[in-house]
GROMACS .gro file of C-alpha atoms in nm:
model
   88
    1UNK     CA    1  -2.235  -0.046   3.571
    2UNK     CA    2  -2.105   0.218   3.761
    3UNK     CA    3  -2.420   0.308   3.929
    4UNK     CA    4  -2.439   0.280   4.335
    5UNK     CA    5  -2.777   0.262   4.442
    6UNK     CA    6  -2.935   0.491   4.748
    7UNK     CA    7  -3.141   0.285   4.927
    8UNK     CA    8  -3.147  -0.081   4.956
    9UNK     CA    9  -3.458  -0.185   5.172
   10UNK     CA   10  -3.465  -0.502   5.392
   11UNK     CA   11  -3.760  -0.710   5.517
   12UNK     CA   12  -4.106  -0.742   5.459
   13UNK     CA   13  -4.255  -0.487   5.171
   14UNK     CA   14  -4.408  -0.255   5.496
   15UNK     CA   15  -4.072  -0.255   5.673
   16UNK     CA   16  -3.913  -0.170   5.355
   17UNK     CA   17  -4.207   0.053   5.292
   18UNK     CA   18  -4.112   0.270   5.607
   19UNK     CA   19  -3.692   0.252   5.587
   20UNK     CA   20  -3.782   0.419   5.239
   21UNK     CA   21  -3.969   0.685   5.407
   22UNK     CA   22  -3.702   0.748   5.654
   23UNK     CA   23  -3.443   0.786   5.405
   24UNK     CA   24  -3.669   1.050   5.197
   25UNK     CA   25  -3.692   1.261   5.421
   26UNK     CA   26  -3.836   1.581   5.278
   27UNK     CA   27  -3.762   1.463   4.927
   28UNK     CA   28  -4.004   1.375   4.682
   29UNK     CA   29  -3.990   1.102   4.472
   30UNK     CA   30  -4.108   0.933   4.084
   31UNK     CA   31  -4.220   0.544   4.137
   32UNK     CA   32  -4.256   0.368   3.793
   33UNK     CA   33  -4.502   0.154   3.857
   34UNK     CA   34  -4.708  -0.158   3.696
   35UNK     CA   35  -5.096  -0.172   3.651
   36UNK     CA   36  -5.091  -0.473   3.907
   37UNK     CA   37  -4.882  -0.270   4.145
   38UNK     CA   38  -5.054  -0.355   4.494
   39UNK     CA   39  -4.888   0.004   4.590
   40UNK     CA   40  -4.723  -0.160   4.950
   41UNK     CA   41  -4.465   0.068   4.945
   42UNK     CA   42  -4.588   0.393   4.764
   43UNK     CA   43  -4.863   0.388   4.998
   44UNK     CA   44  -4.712   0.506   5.372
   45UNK     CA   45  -4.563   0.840   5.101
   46UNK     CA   46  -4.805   1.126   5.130
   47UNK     CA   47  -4.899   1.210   4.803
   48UNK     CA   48  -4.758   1.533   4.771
   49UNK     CA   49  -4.374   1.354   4.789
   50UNK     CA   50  -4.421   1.104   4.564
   51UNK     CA   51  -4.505   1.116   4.180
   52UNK     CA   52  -4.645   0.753   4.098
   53UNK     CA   53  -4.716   0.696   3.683
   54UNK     CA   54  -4.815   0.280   3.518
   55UNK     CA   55  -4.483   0.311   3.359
   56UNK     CA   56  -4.546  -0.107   3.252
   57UNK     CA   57  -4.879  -0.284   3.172
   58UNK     CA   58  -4.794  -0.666   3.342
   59UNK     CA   59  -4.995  -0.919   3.021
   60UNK     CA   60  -5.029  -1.296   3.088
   61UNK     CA   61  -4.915  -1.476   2.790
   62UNK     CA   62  -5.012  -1.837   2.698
   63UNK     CA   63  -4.675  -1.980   2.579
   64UNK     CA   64  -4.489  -2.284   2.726
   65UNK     CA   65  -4.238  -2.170   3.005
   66UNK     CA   66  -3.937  -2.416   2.948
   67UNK     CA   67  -3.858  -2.572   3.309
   68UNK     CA   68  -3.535  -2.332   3.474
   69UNK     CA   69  -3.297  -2.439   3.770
   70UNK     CA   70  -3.378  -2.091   3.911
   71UNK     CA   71  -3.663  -1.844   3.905
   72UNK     CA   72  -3.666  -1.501   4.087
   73UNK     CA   73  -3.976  -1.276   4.081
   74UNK     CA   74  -3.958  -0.929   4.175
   75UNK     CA   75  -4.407  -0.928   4.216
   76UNK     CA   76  -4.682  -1.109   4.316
   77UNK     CA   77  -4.828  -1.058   3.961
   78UNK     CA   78  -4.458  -1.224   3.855
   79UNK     CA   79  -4.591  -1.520   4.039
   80UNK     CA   80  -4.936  -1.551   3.910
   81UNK     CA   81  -4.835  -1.452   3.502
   82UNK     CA   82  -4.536  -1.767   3.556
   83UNK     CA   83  -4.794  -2.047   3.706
   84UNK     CA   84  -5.071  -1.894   3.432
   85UNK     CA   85  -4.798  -1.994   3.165
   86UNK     CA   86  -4.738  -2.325   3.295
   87UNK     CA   87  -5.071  -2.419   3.377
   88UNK     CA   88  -5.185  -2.339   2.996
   0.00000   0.00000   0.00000
């Protein structure tokens, strides 16, 4: 798409949570986030670099979830709205 990202974190959400912070530096910056959002990363950002707005509202659906050879979930609430599908 043309678009190189920044920052690509690796390892668990804290380490990720603190390679982020390295790599802002003085910088502030806007974090879409979900009404779910357990906040692991926003939260080591002091609040006057970061600008954090529920962008998404995450809604459990009852519908039947066809069976997939792959699943990837970006969330723990991307977990829990999946098995709440299948387990309707």
């Amino acid at each position: 798409m043309g678009i190189e990202p920044t920052f690509i974190g690796e390892g668990s959400p804290k380490q990720v949570a603190q390679q982020f912070f390295n790599k802002l530096g003085k910088d502030t910056v806007f974090i879409p986030s979900s009404n779910l959002s357990l906040g692991t990363v926003q939260e080591l950002i002091p609040s006057s670099q970061k600008e954090v707005v529920t962008t998404y509202k995450t809604v459990y659906k009852k519908e039947k979830i066809p069976d997939q050879d792959c699943l990837v979930f970006t969330s723990p609430s991307n977990v829990e709205a999946y098995f709440f599908g299948k387990n309707m």
